[in-house]
PDB file of C-alpha atoms in Angstrom:
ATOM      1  CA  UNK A   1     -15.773  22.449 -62.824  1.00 40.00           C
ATOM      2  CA  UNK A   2     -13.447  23.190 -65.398  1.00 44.00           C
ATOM      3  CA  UNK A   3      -9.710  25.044 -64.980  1.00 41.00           C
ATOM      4  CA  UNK A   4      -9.946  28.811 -66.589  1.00 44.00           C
ATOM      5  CA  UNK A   5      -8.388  30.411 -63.853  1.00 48.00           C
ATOM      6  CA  UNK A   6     -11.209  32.645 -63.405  1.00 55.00           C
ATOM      7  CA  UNK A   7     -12.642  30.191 -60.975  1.00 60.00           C
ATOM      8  CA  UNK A   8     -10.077  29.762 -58.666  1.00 76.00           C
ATOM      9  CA  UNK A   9     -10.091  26.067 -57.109  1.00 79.00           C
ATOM     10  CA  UNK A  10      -8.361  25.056 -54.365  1.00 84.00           C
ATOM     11  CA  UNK A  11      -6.766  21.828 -53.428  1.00 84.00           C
ATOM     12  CA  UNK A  12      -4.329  22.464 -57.000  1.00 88.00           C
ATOM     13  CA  UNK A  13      -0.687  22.899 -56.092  1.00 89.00           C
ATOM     14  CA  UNK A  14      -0.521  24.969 -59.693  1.00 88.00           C
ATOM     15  CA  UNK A  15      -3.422  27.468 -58.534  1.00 89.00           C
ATOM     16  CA  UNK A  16      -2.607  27.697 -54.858  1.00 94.00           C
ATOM     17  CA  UNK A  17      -0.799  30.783 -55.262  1.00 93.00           C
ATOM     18  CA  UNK A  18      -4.074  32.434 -56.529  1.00 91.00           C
ATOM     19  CA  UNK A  19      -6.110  30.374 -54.797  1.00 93.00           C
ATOM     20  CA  UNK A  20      -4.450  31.888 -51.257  1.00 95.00           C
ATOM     21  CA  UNK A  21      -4.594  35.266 -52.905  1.00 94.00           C
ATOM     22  CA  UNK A  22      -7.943  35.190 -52.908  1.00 94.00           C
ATOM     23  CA  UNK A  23      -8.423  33.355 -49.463  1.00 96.00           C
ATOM     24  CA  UNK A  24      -6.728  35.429 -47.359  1.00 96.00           C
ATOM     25  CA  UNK A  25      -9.308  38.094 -47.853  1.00 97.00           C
ATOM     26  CA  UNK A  26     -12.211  35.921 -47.048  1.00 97.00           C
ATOM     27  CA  UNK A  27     -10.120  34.847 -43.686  1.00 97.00           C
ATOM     28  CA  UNK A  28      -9.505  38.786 -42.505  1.00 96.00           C
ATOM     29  CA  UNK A  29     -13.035  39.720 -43.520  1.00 97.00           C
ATOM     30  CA  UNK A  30     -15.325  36.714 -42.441  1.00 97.00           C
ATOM     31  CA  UNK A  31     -15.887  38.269 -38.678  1.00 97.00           C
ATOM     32  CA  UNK A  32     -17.677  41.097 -40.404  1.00 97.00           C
ATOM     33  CA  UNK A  33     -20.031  38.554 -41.893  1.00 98.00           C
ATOM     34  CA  UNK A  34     -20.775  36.654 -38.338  1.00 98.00           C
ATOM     35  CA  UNK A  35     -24.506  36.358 -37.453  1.00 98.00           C
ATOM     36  CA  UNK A  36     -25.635  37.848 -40.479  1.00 98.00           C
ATOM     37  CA  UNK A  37     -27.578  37.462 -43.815  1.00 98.00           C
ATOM     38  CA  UNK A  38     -25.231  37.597 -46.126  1.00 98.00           C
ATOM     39  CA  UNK A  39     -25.278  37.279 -50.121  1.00 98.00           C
ATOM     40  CA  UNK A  40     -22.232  36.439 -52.109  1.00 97.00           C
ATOM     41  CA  UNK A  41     -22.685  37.699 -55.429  1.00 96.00           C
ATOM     42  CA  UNK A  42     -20.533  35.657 -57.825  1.00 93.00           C
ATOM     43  CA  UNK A  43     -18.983  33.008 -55.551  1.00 94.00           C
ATOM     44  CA  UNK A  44     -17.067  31.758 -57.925  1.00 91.00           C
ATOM     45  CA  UNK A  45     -16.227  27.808 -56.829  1.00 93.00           C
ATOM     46  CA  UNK A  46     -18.034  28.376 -53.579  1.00 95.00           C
ATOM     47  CA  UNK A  47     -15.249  27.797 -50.900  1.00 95.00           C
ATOM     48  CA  UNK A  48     -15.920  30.820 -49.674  1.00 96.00           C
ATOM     49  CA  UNK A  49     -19.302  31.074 -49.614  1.00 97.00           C
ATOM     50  CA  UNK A  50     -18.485  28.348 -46.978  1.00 97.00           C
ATOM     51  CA  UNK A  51     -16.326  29.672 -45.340  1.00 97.00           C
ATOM     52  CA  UNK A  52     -18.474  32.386 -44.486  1.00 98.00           C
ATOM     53  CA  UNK A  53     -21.392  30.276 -43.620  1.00 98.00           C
ATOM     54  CA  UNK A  54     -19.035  28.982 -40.683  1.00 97.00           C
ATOM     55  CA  UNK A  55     -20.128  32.165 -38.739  1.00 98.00           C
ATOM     56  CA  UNK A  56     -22.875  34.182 -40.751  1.00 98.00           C
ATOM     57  CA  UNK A  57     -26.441  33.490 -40.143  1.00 98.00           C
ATOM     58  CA  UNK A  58     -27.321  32.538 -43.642  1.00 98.00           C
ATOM     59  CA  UNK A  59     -25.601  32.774 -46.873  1.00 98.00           C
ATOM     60  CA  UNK A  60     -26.740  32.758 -50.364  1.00 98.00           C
ATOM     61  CA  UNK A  61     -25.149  32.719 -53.459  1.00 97.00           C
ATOM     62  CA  UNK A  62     -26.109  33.973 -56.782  1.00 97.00           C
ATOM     63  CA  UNK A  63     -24.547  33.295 -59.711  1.00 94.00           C
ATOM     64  CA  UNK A  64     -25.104  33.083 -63.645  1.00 91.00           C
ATOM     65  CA  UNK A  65     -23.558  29.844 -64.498  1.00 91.00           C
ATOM     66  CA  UNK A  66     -25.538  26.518 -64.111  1.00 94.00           C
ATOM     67  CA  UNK A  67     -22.708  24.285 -64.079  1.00 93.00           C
ATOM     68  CA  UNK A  68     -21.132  26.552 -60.938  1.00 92.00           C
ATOM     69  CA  UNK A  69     -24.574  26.593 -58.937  1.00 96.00           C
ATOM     70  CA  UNK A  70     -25.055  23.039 -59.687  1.00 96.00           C
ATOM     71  CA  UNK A  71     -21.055  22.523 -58.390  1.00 95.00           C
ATOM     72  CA  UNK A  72     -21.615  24.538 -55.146  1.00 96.00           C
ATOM     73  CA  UNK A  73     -25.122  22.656 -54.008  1.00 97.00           C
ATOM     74  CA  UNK A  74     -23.449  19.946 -54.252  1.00 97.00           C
ATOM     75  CA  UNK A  75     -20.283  20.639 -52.385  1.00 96.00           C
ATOM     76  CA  UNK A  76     -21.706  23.306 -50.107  1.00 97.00           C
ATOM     77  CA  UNK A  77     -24.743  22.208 -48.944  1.00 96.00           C
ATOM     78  CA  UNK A  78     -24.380  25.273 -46.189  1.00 97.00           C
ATOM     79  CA  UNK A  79     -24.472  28.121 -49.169  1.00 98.00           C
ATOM     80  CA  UNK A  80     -28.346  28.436 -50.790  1.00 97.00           C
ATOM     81  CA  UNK A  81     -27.523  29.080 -54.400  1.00 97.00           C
ATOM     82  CA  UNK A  82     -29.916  30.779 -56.816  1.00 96.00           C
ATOM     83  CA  UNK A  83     -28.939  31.020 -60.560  1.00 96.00           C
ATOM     84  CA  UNK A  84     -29.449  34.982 -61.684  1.00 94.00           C
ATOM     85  CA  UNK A  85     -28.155  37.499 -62.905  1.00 93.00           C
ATOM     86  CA  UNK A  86     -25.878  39.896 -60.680  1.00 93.00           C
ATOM     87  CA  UNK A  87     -27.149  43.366 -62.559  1.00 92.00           C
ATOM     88  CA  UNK A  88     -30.797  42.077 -61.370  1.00 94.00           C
ATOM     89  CA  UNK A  89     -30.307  40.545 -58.174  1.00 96.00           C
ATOM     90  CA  UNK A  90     -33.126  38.119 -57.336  1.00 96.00           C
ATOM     91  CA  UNK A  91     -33.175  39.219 -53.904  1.00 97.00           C
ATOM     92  CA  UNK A  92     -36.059  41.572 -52.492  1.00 97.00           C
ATOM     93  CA  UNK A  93     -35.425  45.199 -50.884  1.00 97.00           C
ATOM     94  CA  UNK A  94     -33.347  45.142 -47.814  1.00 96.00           C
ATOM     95  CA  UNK A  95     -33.357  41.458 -47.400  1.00 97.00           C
ATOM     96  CA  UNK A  96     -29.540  40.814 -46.136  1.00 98.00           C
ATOM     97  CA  UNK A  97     -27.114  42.543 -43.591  1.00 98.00           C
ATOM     98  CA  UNK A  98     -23.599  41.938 -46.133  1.00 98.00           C
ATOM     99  CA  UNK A  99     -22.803  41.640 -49.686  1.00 98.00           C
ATOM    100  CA  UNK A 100     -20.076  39.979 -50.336  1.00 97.00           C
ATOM    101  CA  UNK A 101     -18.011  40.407 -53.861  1.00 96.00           C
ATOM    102  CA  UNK A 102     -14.926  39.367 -54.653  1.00 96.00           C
ATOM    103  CA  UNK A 103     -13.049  39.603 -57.788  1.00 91.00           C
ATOM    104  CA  UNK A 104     -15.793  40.149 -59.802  1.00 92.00           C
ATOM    105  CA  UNK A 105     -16.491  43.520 -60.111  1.00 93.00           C
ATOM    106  CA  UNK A 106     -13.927  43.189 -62.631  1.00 91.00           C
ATOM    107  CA  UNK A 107     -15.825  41.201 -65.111  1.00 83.00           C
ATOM    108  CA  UNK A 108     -19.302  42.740 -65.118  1.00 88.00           C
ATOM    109  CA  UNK A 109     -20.233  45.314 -68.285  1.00 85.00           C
ATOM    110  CA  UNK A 110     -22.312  47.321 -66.133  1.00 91.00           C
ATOM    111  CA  UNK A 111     -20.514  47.995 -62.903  1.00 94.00           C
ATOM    112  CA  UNK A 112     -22.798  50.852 -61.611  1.00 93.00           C
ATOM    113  CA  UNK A 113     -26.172  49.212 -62.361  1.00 93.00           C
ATOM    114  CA  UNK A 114     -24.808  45.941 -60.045  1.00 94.00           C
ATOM    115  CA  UNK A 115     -23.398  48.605 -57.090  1.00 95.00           C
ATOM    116  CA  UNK A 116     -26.714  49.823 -57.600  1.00 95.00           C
ATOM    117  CA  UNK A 117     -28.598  46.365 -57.119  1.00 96.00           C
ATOM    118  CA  UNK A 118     -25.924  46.127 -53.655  1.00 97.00           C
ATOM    119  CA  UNK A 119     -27.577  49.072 -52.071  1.00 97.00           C
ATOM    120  CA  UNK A 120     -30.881  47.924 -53.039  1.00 97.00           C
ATOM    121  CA  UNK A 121     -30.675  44.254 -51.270  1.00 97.00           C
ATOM    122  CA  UNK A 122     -29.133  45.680 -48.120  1.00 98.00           C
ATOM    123  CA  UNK A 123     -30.788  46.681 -45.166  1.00 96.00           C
ATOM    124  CA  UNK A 124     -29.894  50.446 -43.918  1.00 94.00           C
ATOM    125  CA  UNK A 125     -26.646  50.469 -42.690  1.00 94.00           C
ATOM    126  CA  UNK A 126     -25.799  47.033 -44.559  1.00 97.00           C
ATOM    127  CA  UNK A 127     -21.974  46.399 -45.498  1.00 98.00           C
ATOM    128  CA  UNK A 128     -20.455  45.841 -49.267  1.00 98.00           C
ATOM    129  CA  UNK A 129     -17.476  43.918 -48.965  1.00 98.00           C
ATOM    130  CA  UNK A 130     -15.468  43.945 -52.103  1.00 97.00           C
ATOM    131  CA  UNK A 131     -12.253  43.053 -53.924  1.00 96.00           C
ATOM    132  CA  UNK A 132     -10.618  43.445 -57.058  1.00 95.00           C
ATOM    133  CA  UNK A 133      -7.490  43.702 -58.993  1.00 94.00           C
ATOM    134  CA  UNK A 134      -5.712  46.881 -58.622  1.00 92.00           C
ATOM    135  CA  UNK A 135      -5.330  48.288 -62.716  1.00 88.00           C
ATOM    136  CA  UNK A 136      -2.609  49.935 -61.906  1.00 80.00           C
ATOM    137  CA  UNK A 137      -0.369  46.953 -61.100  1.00 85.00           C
ATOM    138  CA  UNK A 138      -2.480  44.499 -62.813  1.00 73.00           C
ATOM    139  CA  UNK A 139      -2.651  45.585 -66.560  1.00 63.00           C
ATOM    140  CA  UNK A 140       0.412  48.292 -66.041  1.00 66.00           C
ATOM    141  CA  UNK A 141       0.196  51.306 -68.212  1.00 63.00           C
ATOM    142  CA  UNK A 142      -2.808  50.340 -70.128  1.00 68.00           C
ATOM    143  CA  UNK A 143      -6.806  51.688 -70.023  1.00 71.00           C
ATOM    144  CA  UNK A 144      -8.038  48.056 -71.237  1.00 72.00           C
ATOM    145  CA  UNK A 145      -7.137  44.932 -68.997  1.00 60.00           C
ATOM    146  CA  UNK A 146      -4.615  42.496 -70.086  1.00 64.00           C
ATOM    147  CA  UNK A 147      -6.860  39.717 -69.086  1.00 64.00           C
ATOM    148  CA  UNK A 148      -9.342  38.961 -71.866  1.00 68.00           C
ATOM    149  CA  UNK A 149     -12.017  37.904 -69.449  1.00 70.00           C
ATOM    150  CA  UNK A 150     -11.809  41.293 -67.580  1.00 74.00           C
ATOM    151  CA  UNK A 151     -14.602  44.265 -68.932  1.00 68.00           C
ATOM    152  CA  UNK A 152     -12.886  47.032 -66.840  1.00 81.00           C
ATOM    153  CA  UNK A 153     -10.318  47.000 -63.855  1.00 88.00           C
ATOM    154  CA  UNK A 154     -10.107  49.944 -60.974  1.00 91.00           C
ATOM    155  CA  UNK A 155      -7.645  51.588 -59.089  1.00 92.00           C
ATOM    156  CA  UNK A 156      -8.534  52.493 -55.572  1.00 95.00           C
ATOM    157  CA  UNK A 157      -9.453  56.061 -56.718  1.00 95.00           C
ATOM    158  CA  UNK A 158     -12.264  54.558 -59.411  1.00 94.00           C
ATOM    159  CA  UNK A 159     -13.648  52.227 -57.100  1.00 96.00           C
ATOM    160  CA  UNK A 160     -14.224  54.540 -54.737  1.00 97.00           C
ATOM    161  CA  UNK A 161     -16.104  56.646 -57.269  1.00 96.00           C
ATOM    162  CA  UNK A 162     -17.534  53.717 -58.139  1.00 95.00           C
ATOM    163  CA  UNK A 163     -19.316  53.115 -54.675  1.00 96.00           C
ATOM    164  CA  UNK A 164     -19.741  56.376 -53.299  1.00 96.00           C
ATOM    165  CA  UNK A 165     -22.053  56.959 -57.245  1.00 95.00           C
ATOM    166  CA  UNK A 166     -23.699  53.824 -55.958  1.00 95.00           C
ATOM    167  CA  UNK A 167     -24.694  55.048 -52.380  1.00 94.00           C
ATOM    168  CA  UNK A 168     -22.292  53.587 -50.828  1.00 97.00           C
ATOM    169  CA  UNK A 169     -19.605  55.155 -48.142  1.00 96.00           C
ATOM    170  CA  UNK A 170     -16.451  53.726 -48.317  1.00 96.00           C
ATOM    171  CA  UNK A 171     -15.154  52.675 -44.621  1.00 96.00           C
ATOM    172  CA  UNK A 172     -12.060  51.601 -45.411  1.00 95.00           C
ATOM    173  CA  UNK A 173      -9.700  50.708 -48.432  1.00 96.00           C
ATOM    174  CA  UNK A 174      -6.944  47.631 -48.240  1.00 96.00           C
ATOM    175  CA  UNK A 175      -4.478  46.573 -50.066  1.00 96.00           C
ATOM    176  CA  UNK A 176      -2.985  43.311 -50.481  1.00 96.00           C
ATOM    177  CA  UNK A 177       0.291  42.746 -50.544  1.00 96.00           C
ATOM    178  CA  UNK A 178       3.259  40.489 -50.618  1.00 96.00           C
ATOM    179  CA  UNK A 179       4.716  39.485 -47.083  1.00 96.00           C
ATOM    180  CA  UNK A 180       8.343  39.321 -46.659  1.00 96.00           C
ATOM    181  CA  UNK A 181       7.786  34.912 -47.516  1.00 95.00           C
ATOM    182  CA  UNK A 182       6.814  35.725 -50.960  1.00 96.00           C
ATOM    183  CA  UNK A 183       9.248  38.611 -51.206  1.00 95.00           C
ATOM    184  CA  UNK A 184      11.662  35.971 -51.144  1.00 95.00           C
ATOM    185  CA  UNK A 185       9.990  33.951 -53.867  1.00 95.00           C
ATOM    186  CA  UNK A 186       9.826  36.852 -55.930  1.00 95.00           C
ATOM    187  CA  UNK A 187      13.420  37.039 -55.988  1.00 95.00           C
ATOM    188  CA  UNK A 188      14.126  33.733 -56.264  1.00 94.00           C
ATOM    189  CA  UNK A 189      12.288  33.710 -59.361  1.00 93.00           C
ATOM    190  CA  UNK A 190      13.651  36.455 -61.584  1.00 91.00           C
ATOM    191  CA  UNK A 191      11.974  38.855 -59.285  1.00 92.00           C
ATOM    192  CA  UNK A 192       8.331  38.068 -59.950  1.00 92.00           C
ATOM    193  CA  UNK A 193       6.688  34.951 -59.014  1.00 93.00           C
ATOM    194  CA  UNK A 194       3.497  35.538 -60.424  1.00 90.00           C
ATOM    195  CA  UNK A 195       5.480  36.214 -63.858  1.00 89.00           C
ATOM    196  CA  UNK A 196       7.352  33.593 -63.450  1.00 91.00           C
ATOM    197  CA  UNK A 197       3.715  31.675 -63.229  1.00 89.00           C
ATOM    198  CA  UNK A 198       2.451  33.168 -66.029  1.00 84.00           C
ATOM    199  CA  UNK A 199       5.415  32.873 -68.700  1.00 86.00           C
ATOM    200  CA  UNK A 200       4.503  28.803 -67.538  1.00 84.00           C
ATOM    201  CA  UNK A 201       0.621  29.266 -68.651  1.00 77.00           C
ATOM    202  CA  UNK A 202       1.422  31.415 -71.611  1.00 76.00           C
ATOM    203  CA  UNK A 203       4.315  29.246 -73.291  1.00 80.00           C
ATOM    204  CA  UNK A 204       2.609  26.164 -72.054  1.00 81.00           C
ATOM    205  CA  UNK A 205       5.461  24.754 -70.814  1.00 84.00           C
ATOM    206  CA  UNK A 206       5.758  22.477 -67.915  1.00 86.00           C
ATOM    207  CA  UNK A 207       6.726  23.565 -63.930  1.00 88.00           C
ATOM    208  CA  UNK A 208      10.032  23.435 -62.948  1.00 90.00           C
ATOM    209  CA  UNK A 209       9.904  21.441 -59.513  1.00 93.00           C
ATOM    210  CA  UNK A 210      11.347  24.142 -57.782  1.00 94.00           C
ATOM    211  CA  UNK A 211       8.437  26.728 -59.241  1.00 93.00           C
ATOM    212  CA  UNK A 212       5.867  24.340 -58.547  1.00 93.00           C
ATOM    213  CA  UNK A 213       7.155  23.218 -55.183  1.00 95.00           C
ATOM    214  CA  UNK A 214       7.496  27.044 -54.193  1.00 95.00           C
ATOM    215  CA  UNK A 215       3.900  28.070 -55.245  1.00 95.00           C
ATOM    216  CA  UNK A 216       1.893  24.696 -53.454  1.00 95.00           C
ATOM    217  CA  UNK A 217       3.717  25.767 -50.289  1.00 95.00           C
ATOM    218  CA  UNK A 218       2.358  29.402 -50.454  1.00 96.00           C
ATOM    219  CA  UNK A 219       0.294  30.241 -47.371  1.00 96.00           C
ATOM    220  CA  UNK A 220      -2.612  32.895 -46.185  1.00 96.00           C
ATOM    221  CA  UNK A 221      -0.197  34.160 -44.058  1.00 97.00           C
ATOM    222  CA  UNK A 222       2.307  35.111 -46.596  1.00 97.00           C
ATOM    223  CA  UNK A 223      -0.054  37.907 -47.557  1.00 97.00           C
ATOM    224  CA  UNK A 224      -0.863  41.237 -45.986  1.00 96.00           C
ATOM    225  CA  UNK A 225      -3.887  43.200 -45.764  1.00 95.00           C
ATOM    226  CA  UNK A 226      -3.126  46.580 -45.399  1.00 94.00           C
ATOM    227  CA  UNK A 227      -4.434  50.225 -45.596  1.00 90.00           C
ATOM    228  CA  UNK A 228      -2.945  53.181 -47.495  1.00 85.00           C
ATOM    229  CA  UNK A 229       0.477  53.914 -46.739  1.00 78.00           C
ATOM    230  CA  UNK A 230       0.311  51.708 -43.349  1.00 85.00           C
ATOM    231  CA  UNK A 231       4.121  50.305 -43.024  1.00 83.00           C
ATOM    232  CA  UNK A 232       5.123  52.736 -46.216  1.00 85.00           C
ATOM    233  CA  UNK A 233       3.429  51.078 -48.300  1.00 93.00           C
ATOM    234  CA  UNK A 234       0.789  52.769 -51.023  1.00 94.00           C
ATOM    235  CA  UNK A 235      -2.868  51.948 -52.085  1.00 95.00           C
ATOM    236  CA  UNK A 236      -1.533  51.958 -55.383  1.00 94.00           C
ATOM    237  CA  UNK A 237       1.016  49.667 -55.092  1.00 94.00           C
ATOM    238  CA  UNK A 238      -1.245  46.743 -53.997  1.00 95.00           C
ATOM    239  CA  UNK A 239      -2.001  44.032 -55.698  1.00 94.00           C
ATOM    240  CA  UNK A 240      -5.447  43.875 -55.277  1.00 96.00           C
ATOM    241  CA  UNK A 241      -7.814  46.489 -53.529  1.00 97.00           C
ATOM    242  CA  UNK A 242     -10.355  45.129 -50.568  1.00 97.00           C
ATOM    243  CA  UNK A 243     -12.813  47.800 -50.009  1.00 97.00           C
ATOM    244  CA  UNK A 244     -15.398  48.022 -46.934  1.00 97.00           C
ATOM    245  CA  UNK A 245     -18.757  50.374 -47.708  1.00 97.00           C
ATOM    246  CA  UNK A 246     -21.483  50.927 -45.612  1.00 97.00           C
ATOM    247  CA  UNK A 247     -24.892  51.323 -47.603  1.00 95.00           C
ATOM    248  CA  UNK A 248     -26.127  55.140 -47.234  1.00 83.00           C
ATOM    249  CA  UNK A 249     -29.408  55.773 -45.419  1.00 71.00           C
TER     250      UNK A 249
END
C-alpha cells in the first residue's frame, strides 16, 4: 500500500509515532469487542481489524478502496472485507453487536448520514466505538482542518451532537494524551514532537538520528486514555477524542 499518512502502517520507524497513536486505542478498547460481531468501518491498513479478531466473534471490514481491501485479504485472512461505501453500509438491519471507527469520521462529507447507517447495522443496545482528532488541538484556531484530506474535524462537544442526532447515547468520552515518556520527547524537541515530525515531512528534509531514533522507540504505553478532567486534565486538551455510544432502542 502506498505511504500518505492517512493509512497508518506499522512496522515504519518514521510512522511509529502515529502508528502507536492510533494503536493504543484499539489495545484499551478491544475487550469491548470480545465475542462479538463486529464491523470496522474504514480499517484503514487492517492491523486492527486483526487485532480485534483476536477476541471478537467475527469481524468485517468495509472499505471504499480496492487496493486496501485487496491489501487486508491478503494480510488478514481473519478480517472478511467487503468493498462499499461507508454512507451505505452493505450490511443488513441489526446484523452486528460493535462498530468500530477510528479516525475516520474525520474524512467523510456526510458525517450524519454514516452515524445514521451505525445505528442501522447494530443490534439494540449495540456499541459505536469511535475516534478522531480533537479540532481544537488539531487544526488550532481554525473552522476548516489543516489537513487537506480532512472534510470536517470535532471537538468533544460536536461529536457528541453528532451521535446523540444519530441515535446514539454517548457512554463515555476519552481523551488521549501524552504520558510523562513523550512529555519528555516533547521537550527534547523544541517542545513538540509531533512538530518537530512534521517541519521533517513538510520541508522534506531528512531525520536527524536522534528524531528518528526517539519516535521508532515510542510505545502504547507512552499514551493515556483518559476521561474529562480525570488527573486535571481537560477533554479539550486531548489529542484525539475516543468516544463509546450505545445505539438507542
Amino acid at each position: 500500500m502506498p505511504l500518505t499518512g492517512e493509512r497508518t502502517i506499522p512496522g515504519l520507524a518514521e510512522e511509529n509515532y502515529w502508528f502507536r497513536r492510533h494503536e493504543v486505542v484499539y489495545q484499551r478498547l478491544a475487550d469491548r469487542c470480545a465475542g462479538r460481531d463486529v464491523l470496522e468501518a474504514g480499517p484503514g491498513e487492517g492491523y486492527g481489524a486483526d487485532l480485534i479478531a483476536q477476541v471478537a466473534r467475527s469481524v468485517v471490514g468495509v472499505d471504499y478502496d480496492e487496493q486496501a481491501v485487496a491489501h487486508i485479504r491478503a494480510k488478514y485472512p481473519r478480517v472478511q472485507m467487503t468493498l462499499g461505501n461507508l454512507a451505505e453500509l452493505p450490511l443488513a438491519d441489526g446484523s452486528v453487536d460493535v462498530v468500530v471507527n477510528f479516525q475516520v469520521i474525520e474524512h467523510l462529507w456526510d458525517q450524519g448520514q454514516f452515524v445514521g447507517e451505525c445505528a442501522r447495522v447494530l443490534r439494540p443496545g449495540g456499541l459505536l466505538l469511535m475516534s478522531t482528532p480533537n479540532r481544537i488541538t488539531f487544526s488550532p484556531g481554525r473552522d476548516t482542518p489543516l489537513n487537506p484530506f480532512h472534510t470536517r474535524e470535532l471537538n468533544a462537544a460536536e461529536l457528541t451532537e453528532l451521535l446523540v442526532a444519530g441515535g446514539f447515547r454517548v457512554e463515555s468520552m476519552l481523551g488521549v494524551f501524552h504520558g510523562p515518556g513523550l512529555a519528555e520527547l516533547d521537550a527534547r524537541h523544541g517542545g513538540s514532537i509531533i512538530e518537530a515530525q512534521i517541519q521533517r515531512a513538510v520541508a522534506d528534509a531528512p531525520w536527524s538520528a536522534e528524531l528518528l531514533a526517539d519516535v521508532a522507540a515510542v510505545r502504547t504505553e507512552d499514551f493515556d486514555l483518559v476521561e474529562d478532567c480525570q488527573d486535571n486534565r481537560a477533554i479539550d486538551d486531548s489529542l484525539d477524542l475516543v468516544a463509546i455510544a450505545v445505539r438507542g432502542d
